[in-house]
Short mmCIF file of C-alpha atoms in Angstrom, two decimals:
data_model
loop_
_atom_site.label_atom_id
_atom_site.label_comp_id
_atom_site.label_asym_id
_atom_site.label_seq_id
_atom_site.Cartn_x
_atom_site.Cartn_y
_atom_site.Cartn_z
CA UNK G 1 -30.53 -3.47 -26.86
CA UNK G 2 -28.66 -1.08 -24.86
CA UNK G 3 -28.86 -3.06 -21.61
CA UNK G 4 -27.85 -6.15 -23.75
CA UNK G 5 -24.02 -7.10 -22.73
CA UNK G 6 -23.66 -10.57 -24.94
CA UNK G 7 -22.69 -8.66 -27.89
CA UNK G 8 -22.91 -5.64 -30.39
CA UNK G 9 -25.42 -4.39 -32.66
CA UNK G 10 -24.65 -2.46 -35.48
CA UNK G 11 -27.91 -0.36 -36.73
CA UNK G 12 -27.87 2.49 -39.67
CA UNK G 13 -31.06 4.97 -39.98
CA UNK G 14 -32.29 7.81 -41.05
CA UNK G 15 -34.66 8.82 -38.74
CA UNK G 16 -34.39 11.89 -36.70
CA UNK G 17 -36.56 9.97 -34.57
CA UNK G 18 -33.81 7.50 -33.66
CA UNK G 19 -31.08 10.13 -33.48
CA UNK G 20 -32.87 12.05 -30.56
CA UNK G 21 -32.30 8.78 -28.59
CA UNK G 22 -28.79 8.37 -29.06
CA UNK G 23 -25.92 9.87 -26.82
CA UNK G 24 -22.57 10.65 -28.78
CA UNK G 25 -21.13 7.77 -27.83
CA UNK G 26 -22.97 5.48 -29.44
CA UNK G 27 -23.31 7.63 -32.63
CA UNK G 28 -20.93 7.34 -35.77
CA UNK G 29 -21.42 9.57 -39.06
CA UNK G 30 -21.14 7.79 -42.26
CA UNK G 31 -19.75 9.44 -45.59
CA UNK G 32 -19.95 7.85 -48.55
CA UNK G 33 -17.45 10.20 -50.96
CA UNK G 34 -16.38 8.86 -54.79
CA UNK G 35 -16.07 4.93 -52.98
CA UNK G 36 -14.20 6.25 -49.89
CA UNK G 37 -16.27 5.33 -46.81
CA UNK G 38 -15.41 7.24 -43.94
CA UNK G 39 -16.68 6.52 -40.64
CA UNK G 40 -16.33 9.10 -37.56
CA UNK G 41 -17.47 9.13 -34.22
CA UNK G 42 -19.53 11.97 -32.47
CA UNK G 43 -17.19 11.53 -29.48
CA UNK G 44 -13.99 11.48 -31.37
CA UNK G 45 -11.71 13.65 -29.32
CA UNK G 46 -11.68 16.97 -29.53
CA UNK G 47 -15.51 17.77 -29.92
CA UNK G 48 -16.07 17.89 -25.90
CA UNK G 49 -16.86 21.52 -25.92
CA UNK G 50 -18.77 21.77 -28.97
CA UNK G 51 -21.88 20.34 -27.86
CA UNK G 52 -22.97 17.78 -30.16
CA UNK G 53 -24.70 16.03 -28.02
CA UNK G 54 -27.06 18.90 -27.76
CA UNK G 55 -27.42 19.20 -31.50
CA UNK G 56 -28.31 15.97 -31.98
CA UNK G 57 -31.59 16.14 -30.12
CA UNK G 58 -32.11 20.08 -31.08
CA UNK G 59 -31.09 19.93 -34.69
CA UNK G 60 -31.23 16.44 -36.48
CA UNK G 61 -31.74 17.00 -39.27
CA UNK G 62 -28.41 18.30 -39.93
CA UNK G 63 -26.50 15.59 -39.03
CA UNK G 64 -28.67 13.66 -41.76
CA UNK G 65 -27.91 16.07 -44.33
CA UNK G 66 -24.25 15.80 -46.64
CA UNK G 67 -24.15 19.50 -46.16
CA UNK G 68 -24.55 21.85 -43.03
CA UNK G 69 -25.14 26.00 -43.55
CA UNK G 70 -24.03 27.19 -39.69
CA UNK G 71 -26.06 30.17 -39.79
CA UNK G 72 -25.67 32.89 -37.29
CA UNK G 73 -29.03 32.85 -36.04
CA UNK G 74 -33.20 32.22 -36.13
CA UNK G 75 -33.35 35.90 -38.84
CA UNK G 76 -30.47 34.10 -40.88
CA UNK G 77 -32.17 30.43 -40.86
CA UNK G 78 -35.78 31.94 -41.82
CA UNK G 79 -34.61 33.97 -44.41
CA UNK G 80 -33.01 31.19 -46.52
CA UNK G 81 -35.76 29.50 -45.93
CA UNK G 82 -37.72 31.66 -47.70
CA UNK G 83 -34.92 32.28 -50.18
CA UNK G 84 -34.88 28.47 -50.77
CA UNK G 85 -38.95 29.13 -52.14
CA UNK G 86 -37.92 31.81 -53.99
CA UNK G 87 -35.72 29.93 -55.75
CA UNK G 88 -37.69 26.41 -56.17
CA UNK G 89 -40.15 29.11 -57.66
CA UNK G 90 -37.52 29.64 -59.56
CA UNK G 91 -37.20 26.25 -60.99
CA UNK G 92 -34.35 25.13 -59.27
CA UNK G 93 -33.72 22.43 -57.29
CA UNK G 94 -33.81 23.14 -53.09
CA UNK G 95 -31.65 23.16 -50.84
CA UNK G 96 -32.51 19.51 -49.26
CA UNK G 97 -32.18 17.96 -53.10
CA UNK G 98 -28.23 19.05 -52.73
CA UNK G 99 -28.35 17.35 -49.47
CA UNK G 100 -27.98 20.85 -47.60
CA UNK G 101 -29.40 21.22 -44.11
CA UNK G 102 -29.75 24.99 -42.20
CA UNK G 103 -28.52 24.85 -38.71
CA UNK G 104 -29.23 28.17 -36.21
CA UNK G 105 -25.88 28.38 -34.11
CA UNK G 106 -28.15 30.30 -31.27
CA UNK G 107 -25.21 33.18 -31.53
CA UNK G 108 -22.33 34.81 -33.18
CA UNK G 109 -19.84 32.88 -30.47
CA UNK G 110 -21.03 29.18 -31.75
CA UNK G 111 -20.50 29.49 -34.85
CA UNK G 112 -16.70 28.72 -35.31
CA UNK G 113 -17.20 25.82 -32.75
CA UNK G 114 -20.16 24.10 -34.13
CA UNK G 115 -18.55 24.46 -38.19
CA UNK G 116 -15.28 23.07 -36.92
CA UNK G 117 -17.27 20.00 -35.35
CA UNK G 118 -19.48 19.27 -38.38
CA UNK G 119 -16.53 19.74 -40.26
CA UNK G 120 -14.56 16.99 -38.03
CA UNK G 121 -17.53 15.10 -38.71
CA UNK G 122 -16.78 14.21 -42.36
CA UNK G 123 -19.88 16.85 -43.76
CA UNK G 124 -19.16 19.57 -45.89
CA UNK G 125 -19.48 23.00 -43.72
CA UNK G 126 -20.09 26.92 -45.03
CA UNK G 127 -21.10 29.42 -42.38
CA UNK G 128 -23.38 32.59 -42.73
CA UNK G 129 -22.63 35.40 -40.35
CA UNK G 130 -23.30 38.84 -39.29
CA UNK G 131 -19.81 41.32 -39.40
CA UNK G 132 -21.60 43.37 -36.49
CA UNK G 133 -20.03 41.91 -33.47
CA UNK G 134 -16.12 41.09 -33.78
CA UNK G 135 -15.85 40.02 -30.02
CA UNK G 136 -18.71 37.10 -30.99
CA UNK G 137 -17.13 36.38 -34.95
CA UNK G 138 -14.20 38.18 -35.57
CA UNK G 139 -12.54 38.28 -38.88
CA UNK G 140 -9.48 36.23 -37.14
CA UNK G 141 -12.33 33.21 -36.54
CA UNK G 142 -13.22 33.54 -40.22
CA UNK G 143 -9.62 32.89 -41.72
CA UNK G 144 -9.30 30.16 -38.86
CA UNK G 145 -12.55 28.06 -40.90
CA UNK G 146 -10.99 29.00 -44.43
CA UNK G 147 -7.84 27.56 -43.59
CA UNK G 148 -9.81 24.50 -42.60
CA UNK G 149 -11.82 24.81 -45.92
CA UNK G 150 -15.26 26.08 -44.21
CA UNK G 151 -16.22 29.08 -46.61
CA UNK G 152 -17.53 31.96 -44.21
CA UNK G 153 -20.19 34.48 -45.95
CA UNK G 154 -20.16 38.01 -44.10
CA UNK G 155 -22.26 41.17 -44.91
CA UNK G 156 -19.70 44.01 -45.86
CA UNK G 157 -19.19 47.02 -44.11
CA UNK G 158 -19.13 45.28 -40.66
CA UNK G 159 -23.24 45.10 -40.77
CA UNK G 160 -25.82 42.49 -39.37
CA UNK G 161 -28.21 40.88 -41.82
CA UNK G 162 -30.89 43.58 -40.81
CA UNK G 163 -28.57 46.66 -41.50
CA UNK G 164 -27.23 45.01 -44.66
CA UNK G 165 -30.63 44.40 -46.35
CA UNK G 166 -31.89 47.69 -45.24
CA UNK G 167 -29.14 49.45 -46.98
CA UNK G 168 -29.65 46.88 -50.18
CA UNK G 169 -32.63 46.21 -50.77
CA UNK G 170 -34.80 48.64 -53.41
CA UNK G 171 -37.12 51.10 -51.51
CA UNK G 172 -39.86 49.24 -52.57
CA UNK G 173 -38.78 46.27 -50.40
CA UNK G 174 -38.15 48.13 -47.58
CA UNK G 175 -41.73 50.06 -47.84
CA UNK G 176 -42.84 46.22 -47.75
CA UNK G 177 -40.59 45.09 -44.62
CA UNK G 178 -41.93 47.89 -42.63
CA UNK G 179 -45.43 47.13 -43.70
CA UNK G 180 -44.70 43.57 -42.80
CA UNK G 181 -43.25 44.44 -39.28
CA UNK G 182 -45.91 47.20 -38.42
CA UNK G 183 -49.37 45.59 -39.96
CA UNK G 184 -48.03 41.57 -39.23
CA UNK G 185 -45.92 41.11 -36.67
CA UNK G 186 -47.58 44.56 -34.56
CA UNK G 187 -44.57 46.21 -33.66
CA UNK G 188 -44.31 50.03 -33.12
CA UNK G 189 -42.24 50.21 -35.98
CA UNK G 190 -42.65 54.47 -35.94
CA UNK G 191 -41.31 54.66 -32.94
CA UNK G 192 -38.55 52.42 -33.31
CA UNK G 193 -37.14 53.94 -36.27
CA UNK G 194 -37.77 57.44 -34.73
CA UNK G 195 -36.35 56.60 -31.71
CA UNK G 196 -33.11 55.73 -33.77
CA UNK G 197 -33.09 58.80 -36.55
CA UNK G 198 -30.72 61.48 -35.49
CA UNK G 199 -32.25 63.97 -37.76
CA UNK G 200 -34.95 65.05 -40.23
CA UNK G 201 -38.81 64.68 -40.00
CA UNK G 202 -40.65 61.86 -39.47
CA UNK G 203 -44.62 60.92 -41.02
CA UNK G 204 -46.45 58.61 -38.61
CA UNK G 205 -47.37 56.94 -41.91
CA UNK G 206 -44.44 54.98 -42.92
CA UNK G 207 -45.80 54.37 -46.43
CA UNK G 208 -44.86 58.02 -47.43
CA UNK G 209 -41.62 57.79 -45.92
CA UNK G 210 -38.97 58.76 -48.88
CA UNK G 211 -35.44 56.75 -49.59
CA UNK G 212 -32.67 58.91 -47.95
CA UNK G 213 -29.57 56.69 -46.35
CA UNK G 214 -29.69 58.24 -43.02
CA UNK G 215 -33.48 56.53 -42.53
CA UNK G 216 -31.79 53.16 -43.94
CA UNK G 217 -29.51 53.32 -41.40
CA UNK G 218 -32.26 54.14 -38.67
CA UNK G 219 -34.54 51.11 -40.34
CA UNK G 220 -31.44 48.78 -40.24
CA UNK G 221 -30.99 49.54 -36.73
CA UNK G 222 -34.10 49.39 -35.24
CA UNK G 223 -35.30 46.24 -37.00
CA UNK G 224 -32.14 44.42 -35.18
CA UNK G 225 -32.13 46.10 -32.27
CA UNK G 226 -36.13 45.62 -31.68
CA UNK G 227 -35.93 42.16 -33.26
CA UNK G 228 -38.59 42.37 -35.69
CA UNK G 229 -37.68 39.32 -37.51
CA UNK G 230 -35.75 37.55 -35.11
CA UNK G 231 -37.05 34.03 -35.37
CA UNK G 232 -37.61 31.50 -37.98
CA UNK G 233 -40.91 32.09 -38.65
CA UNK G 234 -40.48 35.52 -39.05
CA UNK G 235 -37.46 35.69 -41.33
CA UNK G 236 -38.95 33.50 -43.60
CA UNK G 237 -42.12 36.04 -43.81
CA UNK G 238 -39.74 39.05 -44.11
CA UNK G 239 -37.59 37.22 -47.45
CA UNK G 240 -41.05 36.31 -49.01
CA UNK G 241 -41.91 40.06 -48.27
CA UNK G 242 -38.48 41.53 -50.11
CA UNK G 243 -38.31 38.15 -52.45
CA UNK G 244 -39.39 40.41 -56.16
CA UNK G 245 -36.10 42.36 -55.03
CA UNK G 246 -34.33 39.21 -56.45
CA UNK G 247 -35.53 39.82 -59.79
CA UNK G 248 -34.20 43.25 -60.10
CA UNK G 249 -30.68 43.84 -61.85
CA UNK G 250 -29.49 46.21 -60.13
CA UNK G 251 -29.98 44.39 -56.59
CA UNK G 252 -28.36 41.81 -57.96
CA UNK G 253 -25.08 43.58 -57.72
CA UNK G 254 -25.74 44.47 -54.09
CA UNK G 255 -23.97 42.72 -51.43
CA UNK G 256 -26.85 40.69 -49.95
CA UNK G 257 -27.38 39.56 -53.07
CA UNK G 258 -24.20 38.58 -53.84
CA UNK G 259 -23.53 37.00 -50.58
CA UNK G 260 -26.57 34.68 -50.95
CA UNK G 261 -25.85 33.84 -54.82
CA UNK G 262 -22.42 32.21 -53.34
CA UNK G 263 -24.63 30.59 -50.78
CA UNK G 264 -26.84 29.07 -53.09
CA UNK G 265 -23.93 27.76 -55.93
CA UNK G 266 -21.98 26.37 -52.96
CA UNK G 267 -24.91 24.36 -52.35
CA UNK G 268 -25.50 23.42 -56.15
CA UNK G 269 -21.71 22.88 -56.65
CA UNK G 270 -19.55 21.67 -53.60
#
């Protein structure tokens, strides 16, 4: 049909398949809001440097979704995977019933671009994002999407997802991330963390290591800068690892935890 020059065909699908075939311009996104139809294309102007195309073949799904989390990276889409099971456990509905598809940006500097395109694009757009690294996602890029209506979630204090959880999460958890890093995943985590820690001593056994905040800060640090959970795969172990943190009240008031909870009613909700 593409080498056919007597006419046009008009197709719809669903099928990632299908998508994977198609350049940008022959692709047009189709919302469906209260009646309104709105149909855009994925060359429209303006979304040259955004690379589309690229997403199209690399991350279909979310152009078949009604909702698109930009997340920061691999750690960022694992973990709400596994935050998604937590919460279907949960008995609520997941994040695909509310039409909401996780997209990994590959790095702090895509994000703005690739939640203004999807944005363009007619979808509804939030973005999840490290504060580490202003000269990849500065705070100036984050009040450029809210004044386009994109939501941006940060971790406070200017920390990565890693160094935020680490300082959150109830020493319990963390006993269980290291476990997880050092017994699954094989990484040195000792010597990582004692490469890291300024001061104090150090057991080679890191189940008798005892909650003070300059080791959270070492443990924080290490696991981002050795990349213990830095793909899909393995952020989705390291939630399910940390997930009975969720059920404790006074994580709840933490700032991971609060940070996810508007994740997950912006999904219900929007």
């Amino acid at each position: 049909m593409r080498d056919d020059e007597r006419g046009q065909y008009f197709l719809t699908t669903h099928s990632p398949a299908v998508l994977r075939e198609l350049t940008v311009n022959e692709l047009h996104v189709v919302h469906n809001s209260d009646g309104v139809v709105q149909i855009v294309s994925a060359a429209k102007e303006g979304l040259e440097d955004h690379e589309v195309q690229g997403k199209i073949r690399s991350s279909t799904e979310a152009f078949l979704a009604k909702k698109v989390v930009v997340c920061e990276g691999a750690t960022e889409v694992g973990f709400l995977r596994g935050f998604d099971d937590f919460q279907m456990a949960s008995k609520k509905d997941p994040f695909s019933f509310h039409g909401v598809a996780l997209l990994d940006a590959k790095g702090g500097s895509k994000v703005k671009a690739l939640a203004k395109a999807f944005k363009s694009l007619g979808y509804d757009v939030t973005v999840l994002a490290d504060g580490d690294a202003e000269d990849q996602f500065s705070p100036k890029d984050e009040k450029e999407l809210a004044a386009l209506n994109i939501p941006v979630l940060m971790w406070s204090d200017k920390l990565s997802l890693e160094e935020r959880a680490f300082q959150d999460l109830p020493w319990p958890s963390v006993l269980a991330s290291l476990k997880l890093a050092q017994d699954e995943l094989s990484f040195p985590v000792y010597d990582h963390v004692r490469s890291r820690l300024l001061a104090g001593d150090l057991d080679k056994d890191t189940g008798t290591w005892i909650d003070r905040p300059e080791l959270r800060t070492a443990i924080g640090f290490a696991a981002k800068k050795s990349c213990w959970f830095k793909d899909t795969t393995r952020g989705d172990l390291w939630f399910k690892a940390v997930s009975q943190a969720f059920l404790d009240a006074d994580f709840a008031q933490k700032n991971l935890a609060l940070e996810l909870g508007k994740l997950w009613a912006w999904a219900e909700h929007v």
